[in-house]
Tab-separated table of C-alpha atoms and ligand atoms in Angstrom:
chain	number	residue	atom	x	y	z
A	54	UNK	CA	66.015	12.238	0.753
A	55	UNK	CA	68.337	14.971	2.320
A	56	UNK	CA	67.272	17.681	0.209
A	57	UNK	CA	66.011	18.137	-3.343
A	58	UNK	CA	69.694	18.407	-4.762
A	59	UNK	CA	69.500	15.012	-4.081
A	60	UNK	CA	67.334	13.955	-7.082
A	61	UNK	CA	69.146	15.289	-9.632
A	62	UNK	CA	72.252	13.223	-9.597
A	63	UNK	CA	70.450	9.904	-8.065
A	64	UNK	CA	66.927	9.293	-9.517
A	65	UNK	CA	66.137	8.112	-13.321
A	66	UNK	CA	64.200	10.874	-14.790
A	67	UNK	CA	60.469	11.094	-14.034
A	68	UNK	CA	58.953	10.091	-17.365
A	69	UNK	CA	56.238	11.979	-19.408
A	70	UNK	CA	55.123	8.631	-20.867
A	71	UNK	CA	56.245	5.114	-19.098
A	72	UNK	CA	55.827	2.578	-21.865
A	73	UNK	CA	58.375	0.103	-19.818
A	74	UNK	CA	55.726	-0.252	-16.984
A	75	UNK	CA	52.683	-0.416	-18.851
A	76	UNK	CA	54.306	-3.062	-20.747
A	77	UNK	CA	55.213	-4.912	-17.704
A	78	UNK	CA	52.204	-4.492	-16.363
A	79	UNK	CA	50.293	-5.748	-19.318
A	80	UNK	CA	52.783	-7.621	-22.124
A	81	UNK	CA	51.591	-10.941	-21.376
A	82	UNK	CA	48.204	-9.917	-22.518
A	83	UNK	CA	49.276	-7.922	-25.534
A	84	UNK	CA	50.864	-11.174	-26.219
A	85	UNK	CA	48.244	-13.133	-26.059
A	86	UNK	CA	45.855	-10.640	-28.385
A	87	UNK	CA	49.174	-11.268	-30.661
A	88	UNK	CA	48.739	-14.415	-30.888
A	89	UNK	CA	44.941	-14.470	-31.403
A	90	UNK	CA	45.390	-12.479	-34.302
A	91	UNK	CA	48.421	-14.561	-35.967
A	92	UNK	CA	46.680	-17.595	-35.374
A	93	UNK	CA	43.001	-16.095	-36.524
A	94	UNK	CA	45.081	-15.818	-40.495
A	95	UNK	CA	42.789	-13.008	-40.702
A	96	UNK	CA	44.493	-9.334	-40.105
A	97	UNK	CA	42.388	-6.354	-41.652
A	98	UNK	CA	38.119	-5.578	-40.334
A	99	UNK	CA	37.834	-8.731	-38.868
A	100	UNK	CA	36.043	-9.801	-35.709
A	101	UNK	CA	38.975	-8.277	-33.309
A	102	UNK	CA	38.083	-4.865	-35.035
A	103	UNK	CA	33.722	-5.796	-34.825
A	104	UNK	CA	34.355	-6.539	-30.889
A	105	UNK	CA	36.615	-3.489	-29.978
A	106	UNK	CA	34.006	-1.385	-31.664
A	107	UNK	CA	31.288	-2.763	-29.991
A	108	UNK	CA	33.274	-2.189	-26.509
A	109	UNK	CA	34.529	1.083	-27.026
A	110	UNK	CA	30.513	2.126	-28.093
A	111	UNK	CA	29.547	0.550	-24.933
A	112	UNK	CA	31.933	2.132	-23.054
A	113	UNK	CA	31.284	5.654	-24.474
A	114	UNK	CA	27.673	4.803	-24.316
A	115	UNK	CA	27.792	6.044	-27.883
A	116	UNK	CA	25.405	3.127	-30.596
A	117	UNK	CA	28.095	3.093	-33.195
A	118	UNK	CA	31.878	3.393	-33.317
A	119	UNK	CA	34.309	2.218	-36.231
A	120	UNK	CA	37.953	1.913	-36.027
A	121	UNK	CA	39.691	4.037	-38.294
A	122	UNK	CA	43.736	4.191	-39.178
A	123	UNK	CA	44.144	7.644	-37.206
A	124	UNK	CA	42.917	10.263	-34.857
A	125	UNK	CA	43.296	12.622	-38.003
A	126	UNK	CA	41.472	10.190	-40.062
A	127	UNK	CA	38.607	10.090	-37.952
A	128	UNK	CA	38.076	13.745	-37.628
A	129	UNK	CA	37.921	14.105	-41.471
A	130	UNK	CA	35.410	11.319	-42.268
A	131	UNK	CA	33.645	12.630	-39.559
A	132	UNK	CA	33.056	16.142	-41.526
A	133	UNK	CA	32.896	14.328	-44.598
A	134	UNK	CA	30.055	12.100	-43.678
A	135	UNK	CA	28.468	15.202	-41.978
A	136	UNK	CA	28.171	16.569	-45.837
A	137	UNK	CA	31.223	18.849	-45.147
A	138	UNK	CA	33.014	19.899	-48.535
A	139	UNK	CA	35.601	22.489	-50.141
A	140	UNK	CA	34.606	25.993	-49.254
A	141	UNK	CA	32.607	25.422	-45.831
A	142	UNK	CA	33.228	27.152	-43.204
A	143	UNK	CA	34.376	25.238	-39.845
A	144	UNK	CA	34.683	26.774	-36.430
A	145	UNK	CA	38.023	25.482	-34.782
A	146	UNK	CA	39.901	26.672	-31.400
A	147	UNK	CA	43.479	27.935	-31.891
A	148	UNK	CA	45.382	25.493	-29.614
A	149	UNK	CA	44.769	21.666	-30.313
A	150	UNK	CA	47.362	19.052	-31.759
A	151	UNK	CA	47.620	20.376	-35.661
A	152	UNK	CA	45.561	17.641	-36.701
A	153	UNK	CA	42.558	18.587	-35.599
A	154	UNK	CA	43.017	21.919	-38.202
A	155	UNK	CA	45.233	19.018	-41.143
A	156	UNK	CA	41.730	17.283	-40.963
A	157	UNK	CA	39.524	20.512	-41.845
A	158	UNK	CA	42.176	22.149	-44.223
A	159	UNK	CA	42.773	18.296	-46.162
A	160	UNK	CA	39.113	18.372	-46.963
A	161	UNK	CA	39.292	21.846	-48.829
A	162	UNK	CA	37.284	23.334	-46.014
A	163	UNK	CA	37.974	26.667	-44.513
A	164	UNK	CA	38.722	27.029	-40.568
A	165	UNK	CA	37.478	29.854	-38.701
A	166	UNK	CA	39.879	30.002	-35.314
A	167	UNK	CA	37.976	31.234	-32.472
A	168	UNK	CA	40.041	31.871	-29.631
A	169	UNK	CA	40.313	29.786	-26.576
A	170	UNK	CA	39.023	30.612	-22.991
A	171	UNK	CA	41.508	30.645	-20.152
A	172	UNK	CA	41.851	26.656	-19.634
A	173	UNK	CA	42.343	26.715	-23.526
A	174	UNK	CA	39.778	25.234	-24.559
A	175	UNK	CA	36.930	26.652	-26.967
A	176	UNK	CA	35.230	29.403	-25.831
A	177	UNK	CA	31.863	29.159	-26.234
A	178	UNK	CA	30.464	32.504	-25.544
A	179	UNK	CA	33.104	33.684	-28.833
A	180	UNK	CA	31.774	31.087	-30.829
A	181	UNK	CA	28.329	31.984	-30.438
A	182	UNK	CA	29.395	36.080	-31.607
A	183	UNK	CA	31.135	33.893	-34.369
A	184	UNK	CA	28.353	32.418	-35.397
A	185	UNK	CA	26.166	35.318	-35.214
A	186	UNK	CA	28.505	37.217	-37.121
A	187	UNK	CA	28.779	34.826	-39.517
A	188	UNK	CA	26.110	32.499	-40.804
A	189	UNK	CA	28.169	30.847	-43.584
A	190	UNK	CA	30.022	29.026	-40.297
A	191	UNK	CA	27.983	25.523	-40.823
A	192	UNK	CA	30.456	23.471	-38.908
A	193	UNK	CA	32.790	23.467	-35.602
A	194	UNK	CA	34.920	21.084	-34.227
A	195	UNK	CA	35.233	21.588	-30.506
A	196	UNK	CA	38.191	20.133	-28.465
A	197	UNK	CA	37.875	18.397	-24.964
A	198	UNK	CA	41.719	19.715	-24.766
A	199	UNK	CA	43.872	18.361	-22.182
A	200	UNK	CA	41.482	15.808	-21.184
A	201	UNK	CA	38.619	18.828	-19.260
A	202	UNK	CA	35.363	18.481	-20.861
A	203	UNK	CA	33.562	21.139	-22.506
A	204	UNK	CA	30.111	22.579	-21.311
A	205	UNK	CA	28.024	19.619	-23.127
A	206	UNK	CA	24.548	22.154	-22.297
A	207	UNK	CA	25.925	25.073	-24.356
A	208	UNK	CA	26.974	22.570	-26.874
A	209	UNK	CA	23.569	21.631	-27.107
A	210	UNK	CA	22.305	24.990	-27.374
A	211	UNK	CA	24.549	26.403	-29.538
A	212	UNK	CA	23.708	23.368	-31.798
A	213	UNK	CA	19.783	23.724	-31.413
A	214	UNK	CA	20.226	27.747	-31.685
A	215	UNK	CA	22.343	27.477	-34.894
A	216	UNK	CA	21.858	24.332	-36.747
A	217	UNK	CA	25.477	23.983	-36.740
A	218	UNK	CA	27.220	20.670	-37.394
A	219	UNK	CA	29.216	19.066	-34.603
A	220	UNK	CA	32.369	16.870	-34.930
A	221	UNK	CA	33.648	16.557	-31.030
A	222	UNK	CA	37.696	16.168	-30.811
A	223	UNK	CA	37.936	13.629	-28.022
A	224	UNK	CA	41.233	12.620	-28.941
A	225	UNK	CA	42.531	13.799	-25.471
A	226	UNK	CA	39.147	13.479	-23.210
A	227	UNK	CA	38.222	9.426	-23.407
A	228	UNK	CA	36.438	8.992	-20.404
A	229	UNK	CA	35.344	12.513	-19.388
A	230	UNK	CA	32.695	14.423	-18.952
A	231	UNK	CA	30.414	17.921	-17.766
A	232	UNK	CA	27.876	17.548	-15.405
A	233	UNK	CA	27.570	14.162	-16.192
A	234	UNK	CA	27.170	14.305	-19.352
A	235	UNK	CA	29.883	11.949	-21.159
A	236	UNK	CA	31.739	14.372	-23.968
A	237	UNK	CA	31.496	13.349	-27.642
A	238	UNK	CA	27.952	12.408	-27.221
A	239	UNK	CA	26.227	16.103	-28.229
A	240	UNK	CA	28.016	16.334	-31.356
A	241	UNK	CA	26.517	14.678	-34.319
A	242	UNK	CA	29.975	12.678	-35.239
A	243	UNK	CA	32.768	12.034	-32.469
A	244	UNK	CA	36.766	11.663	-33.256
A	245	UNK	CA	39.319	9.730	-31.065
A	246	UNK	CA	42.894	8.864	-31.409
A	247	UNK	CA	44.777	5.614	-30.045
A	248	UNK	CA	48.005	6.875	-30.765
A	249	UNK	CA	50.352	5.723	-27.981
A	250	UNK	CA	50.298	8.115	-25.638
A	251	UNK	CA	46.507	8.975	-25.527
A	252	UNK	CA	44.628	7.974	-22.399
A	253	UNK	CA	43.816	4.867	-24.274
A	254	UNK	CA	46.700	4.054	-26.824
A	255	UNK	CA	47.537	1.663	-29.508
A	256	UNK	CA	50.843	0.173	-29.812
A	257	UNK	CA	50.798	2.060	-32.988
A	258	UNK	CA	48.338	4.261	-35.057
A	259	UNK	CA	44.471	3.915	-34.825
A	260	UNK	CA	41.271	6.268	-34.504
A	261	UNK	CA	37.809	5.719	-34.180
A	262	UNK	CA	34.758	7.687	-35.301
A	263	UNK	CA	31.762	7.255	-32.699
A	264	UNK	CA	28.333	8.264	-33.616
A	265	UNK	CA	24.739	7.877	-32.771
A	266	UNK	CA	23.412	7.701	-36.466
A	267	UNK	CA	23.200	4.558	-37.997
A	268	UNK	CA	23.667	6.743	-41.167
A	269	UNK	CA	26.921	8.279	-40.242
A	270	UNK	CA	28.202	4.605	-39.346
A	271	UNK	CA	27.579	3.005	-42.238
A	272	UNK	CA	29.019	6.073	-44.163
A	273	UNK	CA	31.942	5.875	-42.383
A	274	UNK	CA	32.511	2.508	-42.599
A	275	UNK	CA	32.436	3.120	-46.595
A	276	UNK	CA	34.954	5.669	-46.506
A	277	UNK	CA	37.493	3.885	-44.582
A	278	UNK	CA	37.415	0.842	-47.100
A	279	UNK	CA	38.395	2.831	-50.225
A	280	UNK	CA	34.730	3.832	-50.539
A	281	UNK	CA	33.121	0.604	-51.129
A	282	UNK	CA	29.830	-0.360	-50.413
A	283	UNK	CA	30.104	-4.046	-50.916
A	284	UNK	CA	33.717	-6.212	-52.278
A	285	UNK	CA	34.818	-4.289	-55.615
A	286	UNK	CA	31.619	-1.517	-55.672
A	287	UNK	CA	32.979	2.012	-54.992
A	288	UNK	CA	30.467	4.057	-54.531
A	289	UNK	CA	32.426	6.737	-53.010
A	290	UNK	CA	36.218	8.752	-53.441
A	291	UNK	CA	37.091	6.963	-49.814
A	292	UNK	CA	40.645	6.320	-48.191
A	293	UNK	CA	42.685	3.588	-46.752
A	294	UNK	CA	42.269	4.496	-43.152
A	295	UNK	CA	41.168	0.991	-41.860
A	296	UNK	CA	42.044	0.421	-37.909
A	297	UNK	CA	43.971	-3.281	-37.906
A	298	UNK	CA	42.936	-6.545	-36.459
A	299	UNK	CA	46.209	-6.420	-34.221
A	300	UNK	CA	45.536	-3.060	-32.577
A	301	UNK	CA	42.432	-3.391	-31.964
A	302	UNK	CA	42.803	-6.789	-30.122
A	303	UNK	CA	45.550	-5.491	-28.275
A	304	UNK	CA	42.992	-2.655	-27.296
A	305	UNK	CA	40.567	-4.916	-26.747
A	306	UNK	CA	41.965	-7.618	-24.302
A	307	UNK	CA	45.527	-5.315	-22.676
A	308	UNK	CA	43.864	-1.746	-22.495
A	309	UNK	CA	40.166	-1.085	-22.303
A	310	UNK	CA	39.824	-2.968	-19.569
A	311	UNK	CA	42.138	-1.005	-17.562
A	312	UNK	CA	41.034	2.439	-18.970
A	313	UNK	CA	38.964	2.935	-15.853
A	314	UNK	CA	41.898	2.354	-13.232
A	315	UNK	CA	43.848	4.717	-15.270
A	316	UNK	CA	41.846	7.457	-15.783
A	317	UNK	CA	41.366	6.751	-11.623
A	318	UNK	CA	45.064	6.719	-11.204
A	319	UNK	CA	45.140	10.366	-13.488
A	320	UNK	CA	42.556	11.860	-11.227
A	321	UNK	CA	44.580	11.618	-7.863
A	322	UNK	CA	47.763	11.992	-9.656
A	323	UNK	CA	45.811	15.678	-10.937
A	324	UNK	CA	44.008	16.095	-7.212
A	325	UNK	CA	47.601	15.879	-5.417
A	326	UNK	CA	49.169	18.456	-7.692
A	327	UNK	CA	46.573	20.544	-7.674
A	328	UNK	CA	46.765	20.294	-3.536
A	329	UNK	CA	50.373	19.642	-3.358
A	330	UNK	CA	51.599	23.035	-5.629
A	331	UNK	CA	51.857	26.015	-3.871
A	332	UNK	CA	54.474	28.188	-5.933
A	333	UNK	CA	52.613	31.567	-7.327
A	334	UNK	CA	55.529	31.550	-10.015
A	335	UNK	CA	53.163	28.191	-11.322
A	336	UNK	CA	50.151	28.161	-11.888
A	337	UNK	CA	47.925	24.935	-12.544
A	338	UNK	CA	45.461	26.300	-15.425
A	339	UNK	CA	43.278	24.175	-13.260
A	340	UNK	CA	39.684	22.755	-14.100
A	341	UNK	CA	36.786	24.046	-15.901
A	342	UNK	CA	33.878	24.371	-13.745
A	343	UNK	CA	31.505	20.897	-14.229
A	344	UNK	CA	33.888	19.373	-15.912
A	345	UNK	CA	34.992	15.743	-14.892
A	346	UNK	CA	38.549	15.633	-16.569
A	347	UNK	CA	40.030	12.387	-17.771
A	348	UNK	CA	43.574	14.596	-17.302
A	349	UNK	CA	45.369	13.310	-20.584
A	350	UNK	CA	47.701	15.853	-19.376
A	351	UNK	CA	48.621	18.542	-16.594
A	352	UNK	CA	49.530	22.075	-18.156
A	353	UNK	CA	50.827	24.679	-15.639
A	354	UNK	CA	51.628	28.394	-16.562
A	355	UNK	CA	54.825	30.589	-16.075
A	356	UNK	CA	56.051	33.072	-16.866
A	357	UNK	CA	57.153	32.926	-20.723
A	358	UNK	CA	60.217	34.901	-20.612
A	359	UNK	CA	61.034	31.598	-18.022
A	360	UNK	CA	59.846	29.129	-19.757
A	361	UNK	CA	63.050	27.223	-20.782
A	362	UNK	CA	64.493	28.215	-17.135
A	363	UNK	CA	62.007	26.277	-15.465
A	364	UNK	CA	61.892	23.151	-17.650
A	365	UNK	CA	65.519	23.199	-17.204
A	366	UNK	CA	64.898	23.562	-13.475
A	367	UNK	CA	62.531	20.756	-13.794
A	368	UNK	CA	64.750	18.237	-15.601
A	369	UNK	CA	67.581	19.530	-13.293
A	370	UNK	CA	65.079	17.652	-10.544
A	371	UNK	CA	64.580	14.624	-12.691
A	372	UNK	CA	61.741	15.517	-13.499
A	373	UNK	CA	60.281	15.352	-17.344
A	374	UNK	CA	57.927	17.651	-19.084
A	375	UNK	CA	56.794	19.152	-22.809
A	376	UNK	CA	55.284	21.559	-24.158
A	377	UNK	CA	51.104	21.220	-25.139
A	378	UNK	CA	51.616	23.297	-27.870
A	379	UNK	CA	54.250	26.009	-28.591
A	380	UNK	CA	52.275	27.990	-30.644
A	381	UNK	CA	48.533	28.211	-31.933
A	382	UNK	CA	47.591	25.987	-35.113
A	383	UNK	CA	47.318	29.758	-37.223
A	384	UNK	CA	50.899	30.490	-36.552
A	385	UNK	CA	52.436	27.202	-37.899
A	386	UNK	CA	54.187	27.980	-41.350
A	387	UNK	CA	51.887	25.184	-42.563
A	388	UNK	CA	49.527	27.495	-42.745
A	389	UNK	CA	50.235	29.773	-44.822
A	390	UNK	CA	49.928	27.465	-47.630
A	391	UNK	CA	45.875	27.197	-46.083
A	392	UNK	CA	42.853	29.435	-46.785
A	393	UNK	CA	41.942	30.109	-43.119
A	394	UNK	CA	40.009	33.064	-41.317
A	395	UNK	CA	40.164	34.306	-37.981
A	396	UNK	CA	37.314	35.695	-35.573
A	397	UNK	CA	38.789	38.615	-33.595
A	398	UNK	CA	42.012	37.588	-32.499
A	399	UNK	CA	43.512	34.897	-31.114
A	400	UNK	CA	45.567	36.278	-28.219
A	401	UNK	CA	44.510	34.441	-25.290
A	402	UNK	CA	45.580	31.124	-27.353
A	403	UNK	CA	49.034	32.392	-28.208
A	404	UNK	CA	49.404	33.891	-24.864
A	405	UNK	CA	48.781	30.196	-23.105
A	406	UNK	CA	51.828	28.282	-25.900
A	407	UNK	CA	53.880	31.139	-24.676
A	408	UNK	CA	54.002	30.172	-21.258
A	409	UNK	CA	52.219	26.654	-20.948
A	410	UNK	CA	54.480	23.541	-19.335
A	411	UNK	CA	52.991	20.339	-19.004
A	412	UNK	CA	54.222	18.075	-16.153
A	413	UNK	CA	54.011	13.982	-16.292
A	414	UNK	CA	50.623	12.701	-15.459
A	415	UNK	CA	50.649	9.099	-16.492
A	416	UNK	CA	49.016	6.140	-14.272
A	417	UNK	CA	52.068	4.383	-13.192
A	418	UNK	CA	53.853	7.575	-11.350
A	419	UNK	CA	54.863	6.110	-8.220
A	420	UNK	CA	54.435	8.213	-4.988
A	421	UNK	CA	58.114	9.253	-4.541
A	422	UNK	CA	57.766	10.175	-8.246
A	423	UNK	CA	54.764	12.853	-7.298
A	424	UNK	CA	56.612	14.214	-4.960
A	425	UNK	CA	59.358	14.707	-6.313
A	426	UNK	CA	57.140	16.625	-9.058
A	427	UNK	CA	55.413	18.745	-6.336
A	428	UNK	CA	58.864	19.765	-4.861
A	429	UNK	CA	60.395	20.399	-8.116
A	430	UNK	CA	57.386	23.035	-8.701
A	431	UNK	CA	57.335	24.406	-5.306
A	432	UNK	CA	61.219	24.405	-5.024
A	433	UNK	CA	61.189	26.863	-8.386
A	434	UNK	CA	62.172	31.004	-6.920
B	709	PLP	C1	46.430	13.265	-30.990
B	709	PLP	C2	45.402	14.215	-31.381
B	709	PLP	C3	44.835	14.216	-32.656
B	709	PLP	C4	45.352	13.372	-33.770
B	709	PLP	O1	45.347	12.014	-33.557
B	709	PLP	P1	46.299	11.068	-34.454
B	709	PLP	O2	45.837	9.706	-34.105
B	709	PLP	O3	47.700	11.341	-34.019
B	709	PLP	O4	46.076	11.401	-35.874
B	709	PLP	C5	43.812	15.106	-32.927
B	709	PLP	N1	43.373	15.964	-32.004
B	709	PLP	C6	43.895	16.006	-30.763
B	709	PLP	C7	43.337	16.982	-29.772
B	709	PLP	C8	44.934	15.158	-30.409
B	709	PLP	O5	45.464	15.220	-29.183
């Protein structure tokens, strides 16, 4: 390349997703898990759903796991079966995907937004004020946001020190962990989402609820299936929120098994920027210290009076990006229709939408394609 006006008119746009290679690199096997699954006659909790469950457990080294219909889903019967009802109090961070709040608000609960620390996720020294300040606050659901793992110690001890009930968001952070310690196993239920562009994705919808109680399993499973207990006994008010047979072959046999390469592939994609992006005007919000990030995505920070001018300057490179998330989960309109409270303020978390970017960080960026992120970044006066 002559120089980096060169992009813009010449190379296709530097995706923040690319579905057409991972389907070339795996649509003969989706196909195959198709076919399985036509030819089994058998489409809802069937054995493809039994033997995805029992991989995904094995991978997260977590005993139980059930497929649910949703990411959403699986955070709500994960309160529920926790005990969690209308009027309890939940801890939440401000800055998440809105259905990590939906799920809380849905079940007549009450979030209690505790602002973020400066890599946005959950700041665990507030929560712990929070808590002391509040002893009604029985519940908090943590988020592993943009695939960095939370400090899995102070989980523990914030847990042991305040009884307080667990349900880990790892709908972004498959794979990662602190200190070695694999996220979603302190809390006492764990949520995940296989909507398409997660680190592991569907072709569609699914969830999963992992957990290390046999109790919370078989709860679970009951809720998903309208709240039966065996064919035509409802012993619970449950949902329709049932993962299907064709997902979670297509899981099974196309995507788990490359999960690892992947999340590989996302860590020297991450490593390279992180090297490669020398441009004080943006800043990589970087990694929280211990954790072992499974880099669902790649947030930078400018300046938010420039935030449009430098996704335009981006795209002017071919180069994609987005926006992980505009505003805090308190300040969508949405809300005001919700009984919510909020501990302090929530400044750092509205600060970060203001003047977050996220820049593509999927596996099958080719080399030329980093680069030509890098330069785009560093190219930016
Ligand atoms: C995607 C996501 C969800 C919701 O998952 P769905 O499967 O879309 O319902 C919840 N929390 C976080 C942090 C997410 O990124």
């Amino acid at each position: 390349m002559a120089n980096s006006g060169a992009y813009s008119t010449a190379a296709a746009p530097v995706k923040l997703n690319d579905f057409e290679r991972q389907w070339a690199e795996t649509g003969t096997a989706v196909l195959d898990a198709v076919r399985e699954v036509g030819e089994s006659g058998w489409y809802i909790l069937g054995r493809q759903v039994s033997a995805f469950e029992s991989s995904l457990s094995e991978f997260w080294g977590l005993a139980h796991a059930v497929g649910v219909a949703s990411g959403l889903d699986a955070i709500e019967i994960g309160l529920r079966v926790c005990g969690c009802k209308a009027g309890d109090k939940v801890m939440v961070p401000p800055v998440s995907a809105f259905a990590t709040v939906l799920a809380v608000v849905r079940l007549g609960a009450i979030p209690v937004f505790v602002d973020c620390d400066a890599y946005g996720l959950a700041d665990l020294e507030l929560a712990e004020k929070a808590m002391e300040a509040d002893p009604a606050i029985r519940y908090f659901v943590p988020v592993h946001l943009y695939g960095h793992c939370l400090d899995m110690a102070r989980m523990e001890r914030l847990k042991a020190r305040f009884g307080v009930v667990i349900i880990e968001d790892c709908a972004q952070s498959i794979g990662a962990a602190h200190n070695g310690i694999a996220c979603g196993t302190v809390g006492d239920c764990t949520a995940t989402s296989f909507y398409p562009t997660k680190n592991l994705g569907a072709l569609g919808d699914g969830g999963a609820l992992l957990t290390g109680s046999p109790e919370h399993a078989a709860a679970a499973r009951c809720l998903r299936d309208y709240g039966q207990t065996a064919k035509y006994r409802h012993e619970q008010l449950g949902y329709n929120s049932r993962l299907d047979e064709l997902h979670a072959a297509i899981m099974l046999r196309a995507y788990l098994p490359r999960l690892r390469a992947w999340t590989a592939a996302r860590r020297s994609i991450a490593a390279e920027y992180l090297e490669g992006i020398r441009n004080p005007l943006v800043q990589p919000l970087g990694i929280p210290a211990g954790s072992e990030s499974c880099w669902h995505l790649f947030p930078v920070r400018v300046d938010p009076a420039r935030k449009r001018e430098f996704m335009d300057h981006l795209k002017g490179h071919a180069v994609g990006s987005a926006e992980h998330y505009p505003a805090t989960m308190l300040d969508q309109p949405a809300m005001s229709r919700a009984r919510f409270e909020v501990f302090g303020d929530c400044s750092r978390a509205r600060e970060l939408c203001a003047s977050e970017v996220s820049l593509p960080i999927h596996p099958y960026l080719t080399a030329e394609e980093r680069a030509r992120v890098v330069d785009a970044c560093n190219s930016w006066k």
